[in-house]
GROMACS .gro file of C-alpha atoms in nm:
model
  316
    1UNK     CA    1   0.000   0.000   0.000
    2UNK     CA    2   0.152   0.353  -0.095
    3UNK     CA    3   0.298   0.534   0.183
    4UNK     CA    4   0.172   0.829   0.053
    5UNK     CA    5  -0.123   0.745   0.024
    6UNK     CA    6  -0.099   0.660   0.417
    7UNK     CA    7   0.034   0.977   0.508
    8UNK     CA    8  -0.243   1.164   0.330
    9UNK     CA    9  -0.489   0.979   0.539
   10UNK     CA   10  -0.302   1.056   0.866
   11UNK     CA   11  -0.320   1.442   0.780
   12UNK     CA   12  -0.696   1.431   0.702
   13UNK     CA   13  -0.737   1.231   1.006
   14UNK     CA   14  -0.558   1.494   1.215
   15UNK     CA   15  -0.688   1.758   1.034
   16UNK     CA   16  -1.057   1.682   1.119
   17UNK     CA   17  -1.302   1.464   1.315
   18UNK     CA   18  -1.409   1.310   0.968
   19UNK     CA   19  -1.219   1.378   0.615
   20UNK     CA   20  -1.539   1.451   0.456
   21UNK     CA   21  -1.379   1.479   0.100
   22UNK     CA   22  -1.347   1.139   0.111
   23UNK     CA   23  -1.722   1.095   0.120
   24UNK     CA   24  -1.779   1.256  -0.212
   25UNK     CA   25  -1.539   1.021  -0.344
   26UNK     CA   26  -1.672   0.673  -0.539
   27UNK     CA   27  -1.759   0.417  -0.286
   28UNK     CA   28  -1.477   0.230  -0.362
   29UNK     CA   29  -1.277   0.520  -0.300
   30UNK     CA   30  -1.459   0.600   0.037
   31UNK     CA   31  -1.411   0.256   0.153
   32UNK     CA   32  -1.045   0.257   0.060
   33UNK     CA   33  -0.997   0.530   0.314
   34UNK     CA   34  -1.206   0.337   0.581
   35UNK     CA   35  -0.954   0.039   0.540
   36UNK     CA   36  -0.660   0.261   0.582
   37UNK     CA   37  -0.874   0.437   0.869
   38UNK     CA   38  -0.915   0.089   1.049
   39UNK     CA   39  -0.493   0.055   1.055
   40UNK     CA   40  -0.421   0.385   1.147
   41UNK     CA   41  -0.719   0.442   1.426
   42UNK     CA   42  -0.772   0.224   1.683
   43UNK     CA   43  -1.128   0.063   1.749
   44UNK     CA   44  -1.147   0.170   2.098
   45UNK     CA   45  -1.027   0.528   2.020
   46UNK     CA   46  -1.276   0.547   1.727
   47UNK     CA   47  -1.611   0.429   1.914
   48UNK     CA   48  -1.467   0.679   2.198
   49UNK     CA   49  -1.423   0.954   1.978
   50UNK     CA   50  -1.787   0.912   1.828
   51UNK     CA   51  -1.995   0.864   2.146
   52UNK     CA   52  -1.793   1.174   2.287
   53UNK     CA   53  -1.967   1.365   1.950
   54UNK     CA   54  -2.288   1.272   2.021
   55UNK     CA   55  -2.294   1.263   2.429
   56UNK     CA   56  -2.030   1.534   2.540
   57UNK     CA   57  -1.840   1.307   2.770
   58UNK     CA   58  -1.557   1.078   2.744
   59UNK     CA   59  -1.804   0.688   2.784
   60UNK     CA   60  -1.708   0.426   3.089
   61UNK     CA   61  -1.572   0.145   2.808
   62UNK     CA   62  -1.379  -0.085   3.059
   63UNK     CA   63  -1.720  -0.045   3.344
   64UNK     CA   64  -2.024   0.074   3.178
   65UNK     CA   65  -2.264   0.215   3.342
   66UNK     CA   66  -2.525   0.306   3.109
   67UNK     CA   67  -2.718   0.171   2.835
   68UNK     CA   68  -2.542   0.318   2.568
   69UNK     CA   69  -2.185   0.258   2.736
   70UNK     CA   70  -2.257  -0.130   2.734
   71UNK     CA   71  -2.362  -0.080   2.384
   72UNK     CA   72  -2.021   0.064   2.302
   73UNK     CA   73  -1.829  -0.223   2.533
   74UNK     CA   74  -1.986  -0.452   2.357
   75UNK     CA   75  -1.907  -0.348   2.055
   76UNK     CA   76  -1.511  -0.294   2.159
   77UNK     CA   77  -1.514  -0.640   2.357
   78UNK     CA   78  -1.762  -0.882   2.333
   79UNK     CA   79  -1.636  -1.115   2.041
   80UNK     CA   80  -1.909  -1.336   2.058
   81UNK     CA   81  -1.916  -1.593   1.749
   82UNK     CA   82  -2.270  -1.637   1.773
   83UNK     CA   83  -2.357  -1.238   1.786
   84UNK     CA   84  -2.194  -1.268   1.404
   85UNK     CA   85  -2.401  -1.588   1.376
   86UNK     CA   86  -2.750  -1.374   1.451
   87UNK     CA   87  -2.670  -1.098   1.283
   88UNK     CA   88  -2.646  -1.299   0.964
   89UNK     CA   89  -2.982  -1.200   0.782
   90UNK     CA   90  -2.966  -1.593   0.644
   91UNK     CA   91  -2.792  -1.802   0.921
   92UNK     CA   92  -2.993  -1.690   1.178
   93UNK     CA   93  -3.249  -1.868   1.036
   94UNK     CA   94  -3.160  -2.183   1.147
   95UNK     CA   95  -3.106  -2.021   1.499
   96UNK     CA   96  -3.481  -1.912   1.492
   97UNK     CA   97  -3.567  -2.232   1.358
   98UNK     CA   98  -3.425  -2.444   1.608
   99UNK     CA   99  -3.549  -2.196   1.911
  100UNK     CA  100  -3.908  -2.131   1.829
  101UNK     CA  101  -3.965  -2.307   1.520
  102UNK     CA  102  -3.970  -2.218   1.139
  103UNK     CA  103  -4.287  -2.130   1.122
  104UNK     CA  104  -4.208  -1.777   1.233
  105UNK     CA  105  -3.965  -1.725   0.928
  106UNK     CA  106  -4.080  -1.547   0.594
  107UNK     CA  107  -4.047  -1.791   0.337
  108UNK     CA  108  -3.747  -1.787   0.160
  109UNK     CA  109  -3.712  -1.755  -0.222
  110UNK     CA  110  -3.401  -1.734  -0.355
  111UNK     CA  111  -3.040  -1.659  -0.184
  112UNK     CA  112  -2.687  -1.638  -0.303
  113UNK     CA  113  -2.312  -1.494  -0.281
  114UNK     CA  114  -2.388  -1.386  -0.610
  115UNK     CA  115  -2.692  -1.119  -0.701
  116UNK     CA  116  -2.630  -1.215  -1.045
  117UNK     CA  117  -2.673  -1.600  -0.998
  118UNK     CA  118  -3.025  -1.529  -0.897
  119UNK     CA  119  -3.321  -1.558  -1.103
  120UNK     CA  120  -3.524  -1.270  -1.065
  121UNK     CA  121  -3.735  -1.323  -1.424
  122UNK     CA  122  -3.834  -1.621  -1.196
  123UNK     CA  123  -3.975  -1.454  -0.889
  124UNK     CA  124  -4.297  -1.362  -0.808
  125UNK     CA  125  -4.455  -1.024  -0.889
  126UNK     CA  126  -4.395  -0.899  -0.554
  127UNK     CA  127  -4.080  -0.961  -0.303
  128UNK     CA  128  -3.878  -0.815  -0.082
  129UNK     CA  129  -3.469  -0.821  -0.181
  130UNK     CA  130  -3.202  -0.782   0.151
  131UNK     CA  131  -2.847  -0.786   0.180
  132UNK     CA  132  -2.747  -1.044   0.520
  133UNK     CA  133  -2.469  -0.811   0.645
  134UNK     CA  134  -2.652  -0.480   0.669
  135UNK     CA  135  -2.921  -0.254   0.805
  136UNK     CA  136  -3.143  -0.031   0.543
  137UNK     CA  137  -3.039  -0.182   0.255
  138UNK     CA  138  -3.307  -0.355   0.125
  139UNK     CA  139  -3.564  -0.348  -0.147
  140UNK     CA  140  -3.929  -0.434  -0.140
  141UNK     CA  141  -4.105  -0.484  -0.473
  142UNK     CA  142  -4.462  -0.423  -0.504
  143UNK     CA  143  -4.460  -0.443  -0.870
  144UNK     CA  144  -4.165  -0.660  -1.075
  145UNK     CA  145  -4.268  -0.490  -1.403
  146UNK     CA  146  -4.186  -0.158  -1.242
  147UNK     CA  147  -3.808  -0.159  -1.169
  148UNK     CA  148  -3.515  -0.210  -1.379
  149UNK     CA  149  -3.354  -0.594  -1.242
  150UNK     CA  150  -2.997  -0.523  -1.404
  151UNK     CA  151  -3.035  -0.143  -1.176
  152UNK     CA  152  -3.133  -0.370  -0.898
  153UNK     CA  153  -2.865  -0.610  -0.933
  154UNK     CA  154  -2.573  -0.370  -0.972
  155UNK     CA  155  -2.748  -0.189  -0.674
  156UNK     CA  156  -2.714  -0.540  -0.465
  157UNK     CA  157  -2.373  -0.582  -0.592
  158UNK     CA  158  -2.263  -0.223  -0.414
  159UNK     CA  159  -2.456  -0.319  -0.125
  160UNK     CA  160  -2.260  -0.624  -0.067
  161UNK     CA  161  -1.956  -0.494  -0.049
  162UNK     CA  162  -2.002  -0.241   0.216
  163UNK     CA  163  -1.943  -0.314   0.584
  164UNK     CA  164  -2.079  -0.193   0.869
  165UNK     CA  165  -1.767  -0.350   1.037
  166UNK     CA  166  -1.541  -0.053   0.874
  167UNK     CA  167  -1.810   0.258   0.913
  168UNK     CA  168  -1.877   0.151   1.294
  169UNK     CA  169  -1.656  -0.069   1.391
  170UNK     CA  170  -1.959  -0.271   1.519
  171UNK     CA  171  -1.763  -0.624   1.568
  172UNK     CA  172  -2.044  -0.861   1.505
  173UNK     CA  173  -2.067  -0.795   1.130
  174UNK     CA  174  -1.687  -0.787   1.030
  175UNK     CA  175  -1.715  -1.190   0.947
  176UNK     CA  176  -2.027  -1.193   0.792
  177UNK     CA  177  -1.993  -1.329   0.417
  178UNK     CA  178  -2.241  -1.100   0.222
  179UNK     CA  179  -2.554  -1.233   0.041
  180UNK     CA  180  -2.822  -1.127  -0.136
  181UNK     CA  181  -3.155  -1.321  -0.018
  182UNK     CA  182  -3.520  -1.232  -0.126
  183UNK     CA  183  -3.828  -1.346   0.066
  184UNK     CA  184  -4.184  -1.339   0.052
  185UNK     CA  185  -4.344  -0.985   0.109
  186UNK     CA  186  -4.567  -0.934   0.374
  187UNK     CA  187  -4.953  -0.754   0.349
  188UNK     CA  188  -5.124  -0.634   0.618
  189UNK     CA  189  -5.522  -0.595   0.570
  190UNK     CA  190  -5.476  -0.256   0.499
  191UNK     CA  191  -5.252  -0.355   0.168
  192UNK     CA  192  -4.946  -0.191   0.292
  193UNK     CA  193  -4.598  -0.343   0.468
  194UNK     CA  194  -4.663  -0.437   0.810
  195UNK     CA  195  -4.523  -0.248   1.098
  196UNK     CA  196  -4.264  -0.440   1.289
  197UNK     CA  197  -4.251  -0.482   1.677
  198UNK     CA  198  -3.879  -0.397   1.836
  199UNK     CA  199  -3.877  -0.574   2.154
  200UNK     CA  200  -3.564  -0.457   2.361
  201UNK     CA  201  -3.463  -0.685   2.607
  202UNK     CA  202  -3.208  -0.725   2.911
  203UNK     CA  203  -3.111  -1.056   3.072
  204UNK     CA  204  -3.323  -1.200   2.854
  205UNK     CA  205  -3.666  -1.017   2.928
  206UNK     CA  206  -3.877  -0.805   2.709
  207UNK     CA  207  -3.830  -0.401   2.916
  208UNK     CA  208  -3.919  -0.217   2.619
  209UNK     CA  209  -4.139  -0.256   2.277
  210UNK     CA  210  -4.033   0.028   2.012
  211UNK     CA  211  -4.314   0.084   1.731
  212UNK     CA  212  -4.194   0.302   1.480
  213UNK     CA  213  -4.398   0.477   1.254
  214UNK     CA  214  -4.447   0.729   0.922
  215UNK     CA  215  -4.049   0.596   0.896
  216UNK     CA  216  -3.995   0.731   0.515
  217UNK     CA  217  -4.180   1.095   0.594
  218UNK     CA  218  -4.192   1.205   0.945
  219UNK     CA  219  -4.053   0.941   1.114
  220UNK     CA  220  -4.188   0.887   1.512
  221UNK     CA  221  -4.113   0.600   1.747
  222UNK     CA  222  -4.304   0.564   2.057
  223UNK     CA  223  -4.226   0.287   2.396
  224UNK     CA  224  -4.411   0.056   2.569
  225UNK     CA  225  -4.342  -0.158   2.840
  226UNK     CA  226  -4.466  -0.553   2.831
  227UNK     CA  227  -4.808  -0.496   2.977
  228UNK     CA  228  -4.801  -0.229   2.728
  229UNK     CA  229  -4.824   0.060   2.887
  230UNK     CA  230  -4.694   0.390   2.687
  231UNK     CA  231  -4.342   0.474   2.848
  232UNK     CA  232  -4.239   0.837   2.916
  233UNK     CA  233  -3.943   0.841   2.757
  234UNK     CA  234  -3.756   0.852   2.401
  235UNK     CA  235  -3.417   0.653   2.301
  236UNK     CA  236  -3.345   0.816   1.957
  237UNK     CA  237  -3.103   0.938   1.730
  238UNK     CA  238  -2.997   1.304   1.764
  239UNK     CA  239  -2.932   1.569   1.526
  240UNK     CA  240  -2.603   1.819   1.511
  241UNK     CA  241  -2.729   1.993   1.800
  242UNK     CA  242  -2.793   1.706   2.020
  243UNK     CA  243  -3.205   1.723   1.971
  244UNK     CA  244  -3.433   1.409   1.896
  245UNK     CA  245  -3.460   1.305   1.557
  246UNK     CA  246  -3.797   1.180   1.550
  247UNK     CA  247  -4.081   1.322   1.777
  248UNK     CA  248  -4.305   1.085   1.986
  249UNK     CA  249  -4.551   0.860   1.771
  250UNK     CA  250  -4.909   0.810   1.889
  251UNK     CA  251  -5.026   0.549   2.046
  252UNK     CA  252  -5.042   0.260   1.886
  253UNK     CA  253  -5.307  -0.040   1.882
  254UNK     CA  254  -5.146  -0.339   2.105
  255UNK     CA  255  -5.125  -0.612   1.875
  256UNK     CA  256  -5.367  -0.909   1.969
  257UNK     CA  257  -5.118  -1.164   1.993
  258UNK     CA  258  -4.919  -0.936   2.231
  259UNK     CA  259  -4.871  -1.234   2.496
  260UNK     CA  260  -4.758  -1.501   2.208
  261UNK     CA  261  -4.516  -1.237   2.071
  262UNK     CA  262  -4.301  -1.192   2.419
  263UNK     CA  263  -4.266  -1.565   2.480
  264UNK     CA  264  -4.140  -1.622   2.112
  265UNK     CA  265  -3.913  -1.291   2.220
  266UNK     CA  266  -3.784  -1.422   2.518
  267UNK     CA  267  -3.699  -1.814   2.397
  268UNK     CA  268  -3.474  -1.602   2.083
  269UNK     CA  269  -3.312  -1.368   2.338
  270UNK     CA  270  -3.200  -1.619   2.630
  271UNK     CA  271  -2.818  -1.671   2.538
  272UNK     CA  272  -2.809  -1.318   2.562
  273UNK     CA  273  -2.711  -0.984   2.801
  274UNK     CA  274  -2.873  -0.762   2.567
  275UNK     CA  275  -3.041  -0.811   2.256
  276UNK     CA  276  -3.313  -0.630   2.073
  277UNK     CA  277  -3.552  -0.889   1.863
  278UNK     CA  278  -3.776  -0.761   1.578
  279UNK     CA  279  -4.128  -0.904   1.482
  280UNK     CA  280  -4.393  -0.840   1.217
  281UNK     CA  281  -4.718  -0.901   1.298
  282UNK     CA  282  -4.907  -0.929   0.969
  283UNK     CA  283  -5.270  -1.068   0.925
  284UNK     CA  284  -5.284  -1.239   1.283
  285UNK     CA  285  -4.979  -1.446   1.213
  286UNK     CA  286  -4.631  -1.381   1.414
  287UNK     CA  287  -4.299  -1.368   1.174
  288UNK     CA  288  -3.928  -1.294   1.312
  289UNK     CA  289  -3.762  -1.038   1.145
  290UNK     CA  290  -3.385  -0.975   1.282
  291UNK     CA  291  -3.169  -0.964   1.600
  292UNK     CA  292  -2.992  -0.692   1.644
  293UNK     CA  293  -2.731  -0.614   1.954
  294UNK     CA  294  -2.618  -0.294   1.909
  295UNK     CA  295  -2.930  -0.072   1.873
  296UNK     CA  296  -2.852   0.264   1.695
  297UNK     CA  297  -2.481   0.226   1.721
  298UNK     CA  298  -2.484   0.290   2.076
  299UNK     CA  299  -2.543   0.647   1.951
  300UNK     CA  300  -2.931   0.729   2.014
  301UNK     CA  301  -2.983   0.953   2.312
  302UNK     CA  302  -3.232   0.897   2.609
  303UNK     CA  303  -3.466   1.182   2.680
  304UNK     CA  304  -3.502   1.215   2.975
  305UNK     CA  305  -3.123   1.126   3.018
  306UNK     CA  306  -3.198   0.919   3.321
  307UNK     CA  307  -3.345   0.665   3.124
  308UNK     CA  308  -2.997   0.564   3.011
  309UNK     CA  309  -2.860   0.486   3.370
  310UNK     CA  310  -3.214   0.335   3.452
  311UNK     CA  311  -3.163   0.067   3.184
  312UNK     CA  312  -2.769   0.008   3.208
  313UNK     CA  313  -2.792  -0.048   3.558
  314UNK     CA  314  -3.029  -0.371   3.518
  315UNK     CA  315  -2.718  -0.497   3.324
  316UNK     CA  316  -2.494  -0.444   3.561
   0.00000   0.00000   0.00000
């Protein structure tokens, strides 16, 4: 690798927080100077350096304290195998399976290393399309006729070789081999995608339901507890100045299968501290949709703050 190409990256890195030039650069480009990021800044100084951006204050890495500190241990110290395992969009499949039973997965239609290898002149009218290493970057398709497949593949193909390992040093995805899998879509009765259910839990019990809504316009989020009972608090992502993101949500209906959905949570979230499980609930039927163990990067903010000591001390 060129040295000056390494000495470049050590000025911008001194230079700034975040060499946002490089961001304007092609991906390949951008994720070049992530690489050379990774050797020349170390993983504890760059999760320290980021939760000091968003919270003010240096975080307790070695003793956390707090929600969001844990978060950021984990993602400095727990090497887990089986958090990379779960966080597999396809492996954890058999995880789920072998827990509560495949009948909570979305079927599965097609999956491979290669988005080109797969068949998509063969697939139904309407699917959804995922990358197994990521978060957001997915595709559902209402309406085959309506999008470009070659646009979609070479979309897929960019997708896959991202990692969330490089841009957040979040541990539990730097193993993960990427692949492109499509499932079934889901319809609720009102013809639309059905909400999903984000069911934090600590020591393996449900302490928290998140129900997001209006997520691609003006997103909101709103809590619950199990019994579901609104919460009086927030956990969200924060802008520049350190404000909430979204604003609080309505209430929301309590799904009728409430009960059902927490013991399904709580059998997937056993072998673990901390993990936060996701369910649809679509036309009275229960399906699993991901585990995920480091919720908003360890970077969403508690309002009240309080909430954030409230939460890491039941780990402690």
């Amino acid at each position: 690798m060129s040295s000056v190409v390494i000495e470049s990256t050590k000025k911008c890195i001194k230079k700034s927080k975040v060499c946002r030039a490089f961001m304007y650069l092609p991906t390949e480009s951008f994720y070049l100077y992530l690489k050379l990021k990774l050797l020349l800044v170390s993983d504890k100084k760059y999760i320290t350096d980021r939760y000091k951006r968003v919270f003010k204050k240096v975080p307790n890495l070695e003793d956390p304290q707090t929600m969001n500190e844990y978060i950021n241990h984990r993602k400095l110290y727990e090497k887990n195998p089986l958090l990379t395992l779960c966080s597999d969009k396809y492996l954890v499949r058999e995880y789920v399976s072998n827990k509560v039973g495949e009948e909570y997965l979305i079927p599965l239609l097609a999956a491979s290393e290669d988005v080109y290898e797969i068949d998509f002149h063969a697939l139904p009218n309407s699917f959804v399309a995922k990358v197994n290493h990521g978060s957001g970057q997915n595709m559902i398709v209402k309406d085959k006729s309506s999008i470009n497949i070659q646009e979609m593949q070479v979309l897929f193909h960019h997708w896959m070789k991202r990692s969330h390992y490089y841009n957040n040093r979040e541990w539990q995805y730097k193993d993960i081999k990427p692949m492109t899998i499509v499932e079934e879509i889901l319809i609720d009765e009102s013809g639309d995608v059905p909400k999903d259910y984000k069911f934090h839990t600590l020591n393996g019990k449900v302490e928290m339901i998140q129900v997001d809504s209006e997520r691609f316009s003006d997103h909101k989020r709103i809590f619950y507890s199990s019994t579901w009972d609104k919460l009086d608090f927030m956990w969200v992502p924060v802008d520049k100045n350190g404000d909430a993101k979204y604003q609080q949500a309505d209430e929301q209906e309590k799904p009728k299968d409430l009960e059902k959905m927490i013991a399904i949570v709580e059998k997937l979230a056993e072998d673990f501290k901390y993990v936060r499980v996701d369910l649809y609930y679509s036309n009275e039927k229960i399906y699993f949709g991901e585990l995920t163990f480091t919720h908003e990067n360890g970077l969403a903010k508690f309002f009240p703050e309080k909430y954030d000591a409230y939460f890491g001390e039941k780990l402690l």
